[in-house]
mmCIF file of C-alpha atoms and ligand atoms in Angstrom:
data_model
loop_
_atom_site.group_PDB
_atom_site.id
_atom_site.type_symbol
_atom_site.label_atom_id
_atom_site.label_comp_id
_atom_site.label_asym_id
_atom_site.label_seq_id
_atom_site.Cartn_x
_atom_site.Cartn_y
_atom_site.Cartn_z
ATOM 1 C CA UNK A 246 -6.038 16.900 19.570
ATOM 2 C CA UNK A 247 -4.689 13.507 19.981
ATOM 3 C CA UNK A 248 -1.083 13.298 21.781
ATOM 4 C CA UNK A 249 1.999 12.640 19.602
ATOM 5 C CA UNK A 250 5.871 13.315 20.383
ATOM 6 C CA UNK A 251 5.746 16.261 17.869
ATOM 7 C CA UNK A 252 9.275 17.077 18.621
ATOM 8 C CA UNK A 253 10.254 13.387 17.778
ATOM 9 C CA UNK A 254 8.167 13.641 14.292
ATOM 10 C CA UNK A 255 9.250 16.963 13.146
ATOM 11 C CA UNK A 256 9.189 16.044 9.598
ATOM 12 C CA UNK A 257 5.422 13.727 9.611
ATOM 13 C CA UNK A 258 3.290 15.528 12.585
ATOM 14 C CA UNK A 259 0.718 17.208 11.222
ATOM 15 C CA UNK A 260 1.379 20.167 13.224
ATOM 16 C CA UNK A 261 4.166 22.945 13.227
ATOM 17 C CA UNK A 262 5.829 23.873 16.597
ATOM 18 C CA UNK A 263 3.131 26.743 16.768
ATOM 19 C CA UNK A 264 0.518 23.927 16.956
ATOM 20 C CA UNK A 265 -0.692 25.451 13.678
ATOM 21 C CA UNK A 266 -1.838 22.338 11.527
ATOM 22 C CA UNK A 267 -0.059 21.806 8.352
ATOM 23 C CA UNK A 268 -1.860 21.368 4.740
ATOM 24 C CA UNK A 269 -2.372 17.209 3.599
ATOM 25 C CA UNK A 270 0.672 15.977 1.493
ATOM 26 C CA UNK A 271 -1.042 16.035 -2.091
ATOM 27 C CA UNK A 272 1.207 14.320 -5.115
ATOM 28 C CA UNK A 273 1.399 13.128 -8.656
ATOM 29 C CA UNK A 274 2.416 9.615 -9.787
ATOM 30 C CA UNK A 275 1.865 10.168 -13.379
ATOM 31 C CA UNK A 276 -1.826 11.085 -13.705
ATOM 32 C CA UNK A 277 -2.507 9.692 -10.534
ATOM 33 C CA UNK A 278 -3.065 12.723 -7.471
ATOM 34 C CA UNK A 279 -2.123 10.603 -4.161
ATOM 35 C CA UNK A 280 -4.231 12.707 -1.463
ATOM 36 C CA UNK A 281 -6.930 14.293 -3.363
ATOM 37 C CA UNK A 282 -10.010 11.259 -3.906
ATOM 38 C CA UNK A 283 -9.891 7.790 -3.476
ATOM 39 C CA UNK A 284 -7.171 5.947 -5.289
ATOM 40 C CA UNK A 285 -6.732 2.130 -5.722
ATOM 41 C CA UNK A 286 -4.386 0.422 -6.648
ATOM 42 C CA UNK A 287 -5.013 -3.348 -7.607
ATOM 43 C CA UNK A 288 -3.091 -6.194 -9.445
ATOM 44 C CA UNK A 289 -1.537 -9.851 -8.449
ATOM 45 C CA UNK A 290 0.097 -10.369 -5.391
ATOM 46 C CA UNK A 291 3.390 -11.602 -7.559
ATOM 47 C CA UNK A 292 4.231 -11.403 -11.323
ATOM 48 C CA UNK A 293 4.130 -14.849 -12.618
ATOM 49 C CA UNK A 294 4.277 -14.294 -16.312
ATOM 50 C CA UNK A 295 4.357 -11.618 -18.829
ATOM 51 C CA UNK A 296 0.794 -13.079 -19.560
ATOM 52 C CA UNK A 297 -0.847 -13.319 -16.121
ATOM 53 C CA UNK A 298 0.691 -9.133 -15.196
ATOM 54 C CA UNK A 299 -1.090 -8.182 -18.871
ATOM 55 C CA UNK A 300 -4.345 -10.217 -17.850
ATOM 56 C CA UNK A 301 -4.358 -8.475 -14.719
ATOM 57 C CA UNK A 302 -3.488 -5.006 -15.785
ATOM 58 C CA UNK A 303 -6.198 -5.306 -18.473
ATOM 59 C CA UNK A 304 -8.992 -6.337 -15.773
ATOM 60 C CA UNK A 305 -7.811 -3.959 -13.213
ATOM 61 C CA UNK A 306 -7.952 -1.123 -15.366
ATOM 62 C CA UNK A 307 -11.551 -2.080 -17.289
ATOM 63 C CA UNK A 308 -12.661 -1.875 -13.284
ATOM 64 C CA UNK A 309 -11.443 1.632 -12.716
ATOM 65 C CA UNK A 310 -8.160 0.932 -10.413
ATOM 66 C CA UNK A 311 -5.499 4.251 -11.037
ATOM 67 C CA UNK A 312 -2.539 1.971 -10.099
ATOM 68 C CA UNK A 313 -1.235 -1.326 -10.995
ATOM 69 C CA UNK A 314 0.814 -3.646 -8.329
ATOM 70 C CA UNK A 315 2.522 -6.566 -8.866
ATOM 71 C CA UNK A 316 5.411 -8.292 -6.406
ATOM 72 C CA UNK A 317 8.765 -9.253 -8.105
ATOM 73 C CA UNK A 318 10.785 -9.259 -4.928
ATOM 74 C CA UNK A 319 8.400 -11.385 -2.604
ATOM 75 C CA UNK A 320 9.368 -11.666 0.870
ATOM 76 C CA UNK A 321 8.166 -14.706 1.796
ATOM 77 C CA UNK A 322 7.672 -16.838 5.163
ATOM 78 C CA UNK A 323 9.625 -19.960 3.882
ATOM 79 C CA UNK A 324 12.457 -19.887 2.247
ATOM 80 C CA UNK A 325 10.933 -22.654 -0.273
ATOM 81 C CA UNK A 326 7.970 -20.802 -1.241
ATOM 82 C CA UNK A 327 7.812 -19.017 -4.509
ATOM 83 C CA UNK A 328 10.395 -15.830 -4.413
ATOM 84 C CA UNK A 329 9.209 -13.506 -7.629
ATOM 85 C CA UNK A 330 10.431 -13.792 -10.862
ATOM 86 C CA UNK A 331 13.105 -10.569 -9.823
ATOM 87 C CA UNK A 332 14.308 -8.118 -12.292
ATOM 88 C CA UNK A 333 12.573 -9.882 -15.239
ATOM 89 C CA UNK A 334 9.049 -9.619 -13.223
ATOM 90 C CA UNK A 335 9.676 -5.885 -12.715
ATOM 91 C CA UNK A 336 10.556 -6.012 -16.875
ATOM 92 C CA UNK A 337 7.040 -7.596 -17.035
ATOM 93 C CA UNK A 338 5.078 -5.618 -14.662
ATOM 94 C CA UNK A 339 6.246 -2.248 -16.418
ATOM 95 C CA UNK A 340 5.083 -3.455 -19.620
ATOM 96 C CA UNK A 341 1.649 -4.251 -18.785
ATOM 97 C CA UNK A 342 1.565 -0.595 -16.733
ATOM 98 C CA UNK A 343 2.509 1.143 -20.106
ATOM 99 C CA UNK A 344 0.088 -0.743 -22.160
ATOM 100 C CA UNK A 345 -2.744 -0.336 -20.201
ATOM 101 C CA UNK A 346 -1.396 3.291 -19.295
ATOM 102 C CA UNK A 347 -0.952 2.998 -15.267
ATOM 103 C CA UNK A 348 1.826 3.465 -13.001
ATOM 104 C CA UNK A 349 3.352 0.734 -11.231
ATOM 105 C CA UNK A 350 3.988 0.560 -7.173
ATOM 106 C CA UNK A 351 6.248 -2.492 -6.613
ATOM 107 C CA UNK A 352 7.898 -3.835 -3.172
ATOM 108 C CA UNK A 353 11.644 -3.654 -2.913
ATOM 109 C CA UNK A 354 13.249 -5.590 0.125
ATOM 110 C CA UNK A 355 17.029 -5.109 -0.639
ATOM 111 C CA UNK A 356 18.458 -1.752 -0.800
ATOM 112 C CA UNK A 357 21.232 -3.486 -3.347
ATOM 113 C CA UNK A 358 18.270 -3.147 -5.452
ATOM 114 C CA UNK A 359 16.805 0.277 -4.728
ATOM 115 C CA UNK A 360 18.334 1.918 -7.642
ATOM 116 C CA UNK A 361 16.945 -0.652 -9.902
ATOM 117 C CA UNK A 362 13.391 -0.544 -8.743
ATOM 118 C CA UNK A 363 13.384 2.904 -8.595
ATOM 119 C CA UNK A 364 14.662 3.117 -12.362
ATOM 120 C CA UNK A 365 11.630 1.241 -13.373
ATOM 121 C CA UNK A 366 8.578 1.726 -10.494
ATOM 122 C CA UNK A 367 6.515 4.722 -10.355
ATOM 123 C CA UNK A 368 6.016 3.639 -6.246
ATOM 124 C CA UNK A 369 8.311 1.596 -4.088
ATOM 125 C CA UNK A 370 6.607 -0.541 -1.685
ATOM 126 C CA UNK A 371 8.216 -1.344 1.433
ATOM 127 C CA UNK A 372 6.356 -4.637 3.444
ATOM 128 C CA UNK A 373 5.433 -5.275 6.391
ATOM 129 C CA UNK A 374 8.168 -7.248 7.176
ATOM 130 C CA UNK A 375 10.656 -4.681 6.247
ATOM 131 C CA UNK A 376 8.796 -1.588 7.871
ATOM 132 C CA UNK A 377 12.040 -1.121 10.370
ATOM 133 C CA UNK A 378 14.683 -1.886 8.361
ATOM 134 C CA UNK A 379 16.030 1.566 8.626
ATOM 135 C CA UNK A 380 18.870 1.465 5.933
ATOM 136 C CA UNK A 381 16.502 0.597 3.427
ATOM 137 C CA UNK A 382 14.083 2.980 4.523
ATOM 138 C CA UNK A 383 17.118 5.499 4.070
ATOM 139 C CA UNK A 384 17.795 4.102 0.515
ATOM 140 C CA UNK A 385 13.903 4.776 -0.230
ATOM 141 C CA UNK A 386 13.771 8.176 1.174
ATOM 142 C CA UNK A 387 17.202 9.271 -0.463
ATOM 143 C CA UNK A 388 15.882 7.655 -4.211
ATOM 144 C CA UNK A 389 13.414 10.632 -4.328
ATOM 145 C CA UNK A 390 10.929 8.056 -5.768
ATOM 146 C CA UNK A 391 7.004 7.767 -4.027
ATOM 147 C CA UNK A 392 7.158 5.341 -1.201
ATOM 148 C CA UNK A 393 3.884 3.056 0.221
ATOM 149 C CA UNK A 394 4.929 2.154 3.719
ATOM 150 C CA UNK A 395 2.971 -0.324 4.648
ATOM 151 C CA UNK A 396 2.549 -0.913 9.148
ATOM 152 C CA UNK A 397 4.820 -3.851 10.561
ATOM 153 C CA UNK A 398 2.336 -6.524 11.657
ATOM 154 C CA UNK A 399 3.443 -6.397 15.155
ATOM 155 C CA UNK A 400 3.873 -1.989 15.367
ATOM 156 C CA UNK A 401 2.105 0.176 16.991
ATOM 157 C CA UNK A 402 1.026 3.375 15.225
ATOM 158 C CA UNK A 403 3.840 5.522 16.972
ATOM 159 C CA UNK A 404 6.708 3.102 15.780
ATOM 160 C CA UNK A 405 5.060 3.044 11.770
ATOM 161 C CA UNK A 406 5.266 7.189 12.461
ATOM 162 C CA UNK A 407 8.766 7.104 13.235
ATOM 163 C CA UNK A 408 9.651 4.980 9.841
ATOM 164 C CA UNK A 409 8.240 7.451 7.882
ATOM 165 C CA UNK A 410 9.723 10.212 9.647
ATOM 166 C CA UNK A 411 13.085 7.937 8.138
ATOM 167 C CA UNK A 412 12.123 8.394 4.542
ATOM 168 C CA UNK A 413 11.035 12.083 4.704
ATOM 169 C CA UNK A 414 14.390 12.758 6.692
ATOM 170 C CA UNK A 415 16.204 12.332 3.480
ATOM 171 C CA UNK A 416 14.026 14.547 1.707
ATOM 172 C CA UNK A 417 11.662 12.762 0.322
ATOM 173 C CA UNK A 418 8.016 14.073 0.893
ATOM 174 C CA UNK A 419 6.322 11.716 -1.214
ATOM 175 C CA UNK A 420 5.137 8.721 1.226
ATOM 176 C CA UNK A 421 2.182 6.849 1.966
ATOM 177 C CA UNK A 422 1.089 4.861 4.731
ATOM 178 C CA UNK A 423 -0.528 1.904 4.671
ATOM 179 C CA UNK A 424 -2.549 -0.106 7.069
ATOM 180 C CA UNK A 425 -2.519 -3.893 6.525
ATOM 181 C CA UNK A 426 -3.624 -5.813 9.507
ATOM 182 C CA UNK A 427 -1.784 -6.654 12.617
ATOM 183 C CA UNK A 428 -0.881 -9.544 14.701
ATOM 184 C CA UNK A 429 -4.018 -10.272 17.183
ATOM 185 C CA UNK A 430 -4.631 -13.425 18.698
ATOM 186 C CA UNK A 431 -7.894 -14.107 16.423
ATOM 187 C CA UNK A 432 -7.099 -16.933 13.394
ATOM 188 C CA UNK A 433 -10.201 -16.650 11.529
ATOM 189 C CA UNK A 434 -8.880 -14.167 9.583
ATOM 190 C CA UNK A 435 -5.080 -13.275 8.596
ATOM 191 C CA UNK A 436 -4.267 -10.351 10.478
ATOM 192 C CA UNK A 437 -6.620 -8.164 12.316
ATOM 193 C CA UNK A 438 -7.437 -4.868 10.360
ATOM 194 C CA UNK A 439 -7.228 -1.697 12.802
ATOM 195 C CA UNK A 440 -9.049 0.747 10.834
ATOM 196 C CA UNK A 441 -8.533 2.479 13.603
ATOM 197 C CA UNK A 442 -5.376 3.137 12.485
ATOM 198 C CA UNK A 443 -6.824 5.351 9.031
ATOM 199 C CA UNK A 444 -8.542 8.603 11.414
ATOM 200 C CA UNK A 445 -5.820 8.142 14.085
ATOM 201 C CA UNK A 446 -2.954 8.580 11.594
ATOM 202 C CA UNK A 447 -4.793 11.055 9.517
ATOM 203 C CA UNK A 448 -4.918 13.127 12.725
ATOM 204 C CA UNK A 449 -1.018 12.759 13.852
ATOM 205 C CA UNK A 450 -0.051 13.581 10.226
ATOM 206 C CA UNK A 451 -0.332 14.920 6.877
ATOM 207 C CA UNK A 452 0.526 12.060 5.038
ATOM 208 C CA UNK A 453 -1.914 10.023 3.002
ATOM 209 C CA UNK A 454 -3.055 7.031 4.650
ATOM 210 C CA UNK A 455 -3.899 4.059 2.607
ATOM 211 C CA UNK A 456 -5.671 0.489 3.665
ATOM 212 C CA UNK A 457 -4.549 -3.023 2.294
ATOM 213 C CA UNK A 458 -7.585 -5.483 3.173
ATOM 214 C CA UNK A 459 -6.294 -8.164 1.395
ATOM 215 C CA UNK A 460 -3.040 -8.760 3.641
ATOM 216 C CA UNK A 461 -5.077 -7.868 6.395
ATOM 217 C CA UNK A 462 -8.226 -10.302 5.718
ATOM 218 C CA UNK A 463 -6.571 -13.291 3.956
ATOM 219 C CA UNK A 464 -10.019 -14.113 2.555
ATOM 220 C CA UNK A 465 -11.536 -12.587 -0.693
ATOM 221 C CA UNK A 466 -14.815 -12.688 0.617
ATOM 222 C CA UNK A 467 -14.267 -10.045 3.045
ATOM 223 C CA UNK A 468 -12.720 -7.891 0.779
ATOM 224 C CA UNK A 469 -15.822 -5.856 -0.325
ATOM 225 C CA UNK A 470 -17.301 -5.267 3.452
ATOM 226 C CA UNK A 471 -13.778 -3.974 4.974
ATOM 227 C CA UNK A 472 -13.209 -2.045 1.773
ATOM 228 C CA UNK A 473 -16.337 -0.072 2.335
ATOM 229 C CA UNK A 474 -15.245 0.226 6.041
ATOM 230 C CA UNK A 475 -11.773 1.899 4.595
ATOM 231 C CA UNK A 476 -13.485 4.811 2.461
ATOM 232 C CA UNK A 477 -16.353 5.500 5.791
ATOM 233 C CA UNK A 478 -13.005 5.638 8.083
ATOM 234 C CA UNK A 479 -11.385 8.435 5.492
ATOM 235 C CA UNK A 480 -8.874 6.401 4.281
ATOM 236 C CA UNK A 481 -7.508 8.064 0.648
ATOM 237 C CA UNK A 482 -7.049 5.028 -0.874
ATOM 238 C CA UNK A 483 -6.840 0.664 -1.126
ATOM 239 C CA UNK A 484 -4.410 -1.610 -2.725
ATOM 240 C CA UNK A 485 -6.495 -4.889 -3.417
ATOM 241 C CA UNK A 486 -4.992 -8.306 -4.984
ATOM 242 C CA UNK A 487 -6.621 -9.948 -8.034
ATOM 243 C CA UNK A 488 -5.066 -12.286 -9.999
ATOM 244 C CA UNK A 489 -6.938 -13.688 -13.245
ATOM 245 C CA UNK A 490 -7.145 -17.065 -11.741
ATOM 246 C CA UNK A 491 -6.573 -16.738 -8.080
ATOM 247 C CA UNK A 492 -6.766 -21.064 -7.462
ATOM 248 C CA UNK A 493 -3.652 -21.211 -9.541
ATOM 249 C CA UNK A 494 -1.828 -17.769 -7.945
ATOM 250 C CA UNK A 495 1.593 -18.755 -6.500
ATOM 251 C CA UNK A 496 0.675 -16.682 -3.513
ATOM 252 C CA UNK A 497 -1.612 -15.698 -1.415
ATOM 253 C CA UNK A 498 -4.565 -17.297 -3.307
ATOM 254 C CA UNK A 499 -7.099 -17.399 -0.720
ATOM 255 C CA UNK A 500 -6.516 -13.719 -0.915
ATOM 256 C CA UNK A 501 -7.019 -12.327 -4.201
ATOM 257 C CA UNK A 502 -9.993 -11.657 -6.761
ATOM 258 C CA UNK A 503 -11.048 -12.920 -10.094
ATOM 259 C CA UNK A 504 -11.220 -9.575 -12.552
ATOM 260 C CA UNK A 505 -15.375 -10.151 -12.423
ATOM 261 C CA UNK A 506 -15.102 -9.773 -8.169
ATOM 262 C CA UNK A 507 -12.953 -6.841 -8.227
ATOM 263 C CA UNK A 508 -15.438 -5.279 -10.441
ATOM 264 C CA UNK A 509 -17.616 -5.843 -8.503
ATOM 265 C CA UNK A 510 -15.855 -4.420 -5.250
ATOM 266 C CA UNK A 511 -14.819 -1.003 -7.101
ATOM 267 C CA UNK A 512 -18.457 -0.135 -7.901
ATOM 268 C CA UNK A 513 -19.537 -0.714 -4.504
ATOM 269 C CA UNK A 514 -15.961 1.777 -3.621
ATOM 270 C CA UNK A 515 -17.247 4.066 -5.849
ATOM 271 C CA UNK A 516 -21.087 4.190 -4.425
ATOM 272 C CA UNK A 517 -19.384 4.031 -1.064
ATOM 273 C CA UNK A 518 -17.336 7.229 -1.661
ATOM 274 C CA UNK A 519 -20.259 9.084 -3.514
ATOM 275 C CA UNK A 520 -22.307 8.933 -0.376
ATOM 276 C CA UNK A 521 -19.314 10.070 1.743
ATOM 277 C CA UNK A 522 -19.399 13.171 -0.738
ATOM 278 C CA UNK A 523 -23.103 13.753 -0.539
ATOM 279 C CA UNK A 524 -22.775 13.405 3.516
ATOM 280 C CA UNK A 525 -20.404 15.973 3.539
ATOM 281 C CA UNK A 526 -21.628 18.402 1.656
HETATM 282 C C1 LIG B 866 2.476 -7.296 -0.537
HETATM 283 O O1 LIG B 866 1.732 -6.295 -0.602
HETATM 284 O O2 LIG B 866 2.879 -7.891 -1.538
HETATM 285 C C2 LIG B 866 2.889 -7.816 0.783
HETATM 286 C C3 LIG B 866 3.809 -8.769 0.915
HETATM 287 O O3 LIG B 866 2.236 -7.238 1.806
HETATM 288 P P1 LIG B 866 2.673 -7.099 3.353
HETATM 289 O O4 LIG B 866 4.057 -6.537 3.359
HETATM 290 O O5 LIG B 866 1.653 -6.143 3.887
HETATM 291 O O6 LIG B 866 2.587 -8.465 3.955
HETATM 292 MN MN1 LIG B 867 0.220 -10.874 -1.323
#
């Protein structure tokens, strides 16, 4: 058993004080069951238009992704770069999730707008960025809604814990976790990916754990490899960016994949998870 504070992560250790372990947190988002098989959940990295979200949606769902993302609140490095197209974007992204029938996982990064997003998301998405902000992780948790936590870039496994011990505090048993790359001092790619991270925190809790390789990678072409790496380190799901024309995305183009590449990438998931089944068996 690996060590973990138990007593300080009452709520998200995945043991009781008996050192009995507890059953996986299982849940629906619509017809979605977080925790059971793989789940992905794929779209732009921000809503641009009502046209590029329906696009997307469309080629996400002919792949086989279960949910559909799309960024309306964009926390961004520079204060000049492209912010998300806000309340209308949501307006946008939950009309392509209806017509193509998938729920919708959004960030929010203001808890003035907590109640909003959580009229109209099926997930909330709290970044990287935002991983300790600890009233808005209070908002999340006390909205009732299904939270994807993604890991701070610069936090260690222990600290990301601790966050989601925040949401469930308030009563809300419905979070994810999500790895996304941290802070190393390698450049070639984005962030470094510790899939480490996926059996580590699958072993100090129940929660579902979930891995982002497009924040983490930065480049599309690695997408597919580290993917596969997710589902053979047990992770129960991926949220991947594709954007109908990536060269023309207003963020994080080197990032994202065409409709055709994510295709592509969820076929090879699928064969990846199938042999993971037959292994196991
Ligand atoms: C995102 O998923 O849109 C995002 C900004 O990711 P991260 O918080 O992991 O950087
Ligand atoms: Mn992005």
């Amino acid at each position: 058993m690996l060590e973990i504070d138990a007593k300080r992560l009452p709520l998200v250790s995945a043991y009781d004080n008996d050192g009995k372990r507890k059953p996986f947190t299982r849940f629906d988002v619509g017809t979605v069951t977080i925790g059971n098989d793989i789940v992905v959940i794929a779209g732009p990295c921000s809503v641009e238009s009502e046209e590029q979200i329906m696009t997307a949606a469309k080629q996400v769902k002919a792949a086989g992704a279960n949910i559909l993302r799309g960024g309306a609140f964009k926390p961004r490095t520079s204060p000049y770069d492209f912010q998300g197209l806000g309340e209308v974007g949501l307006s946008y992204l939950k009309q392509a999730g209806m017509a193509v029938g998938m729920p919708i996982i959004t960030e929010v990064v203001d808890t003035r707008d907590v109640a909003f997003v959580a009229e109209h998301a099926d997930i909330l998405q709290i970044g990287a960025r935002n991983m300790q902000n600890f009233t808005l992780l209070t908002e999340v948790g006390k909205s009732g809604k299904p939270v994807l936590l993604k890991r701070g870039m610069g936090a260690t496994i222990e600290e990301w814990l601790h966050c989601a011990e925040y949401i469930v505090k308030e009563g809300n048993h419905k979070v994810i976790l999500c790895e996304r790359g941290i802070r190393t001092f390698e450049t070639y790619t984005r962030n470094t990916l510790d899939l480490s991270a996926v059996p580590v925190a699958k072993e100090l809790t129940h929660l579902p754990v979930f891995v982002d390789p497009s924040h983490a990678l930065g480049r599309k072409e690695l997408i597919k490899p580290m993917s596969l790496a997710a589902v053979c380190a047990g992770c129960d799901g991926l949220m991947i960016e594709v954007h109908p024309e990536p060269e023309k995305a207003l963020s994080d183009g080197a990032q994202q994949l065409t409709g055709g590449e994510f295709g592509t990438v969820m076929k090879a998931i699928k064969e990846c998870r199938n042999l993971m089944t037959s292994m196991e068996e």
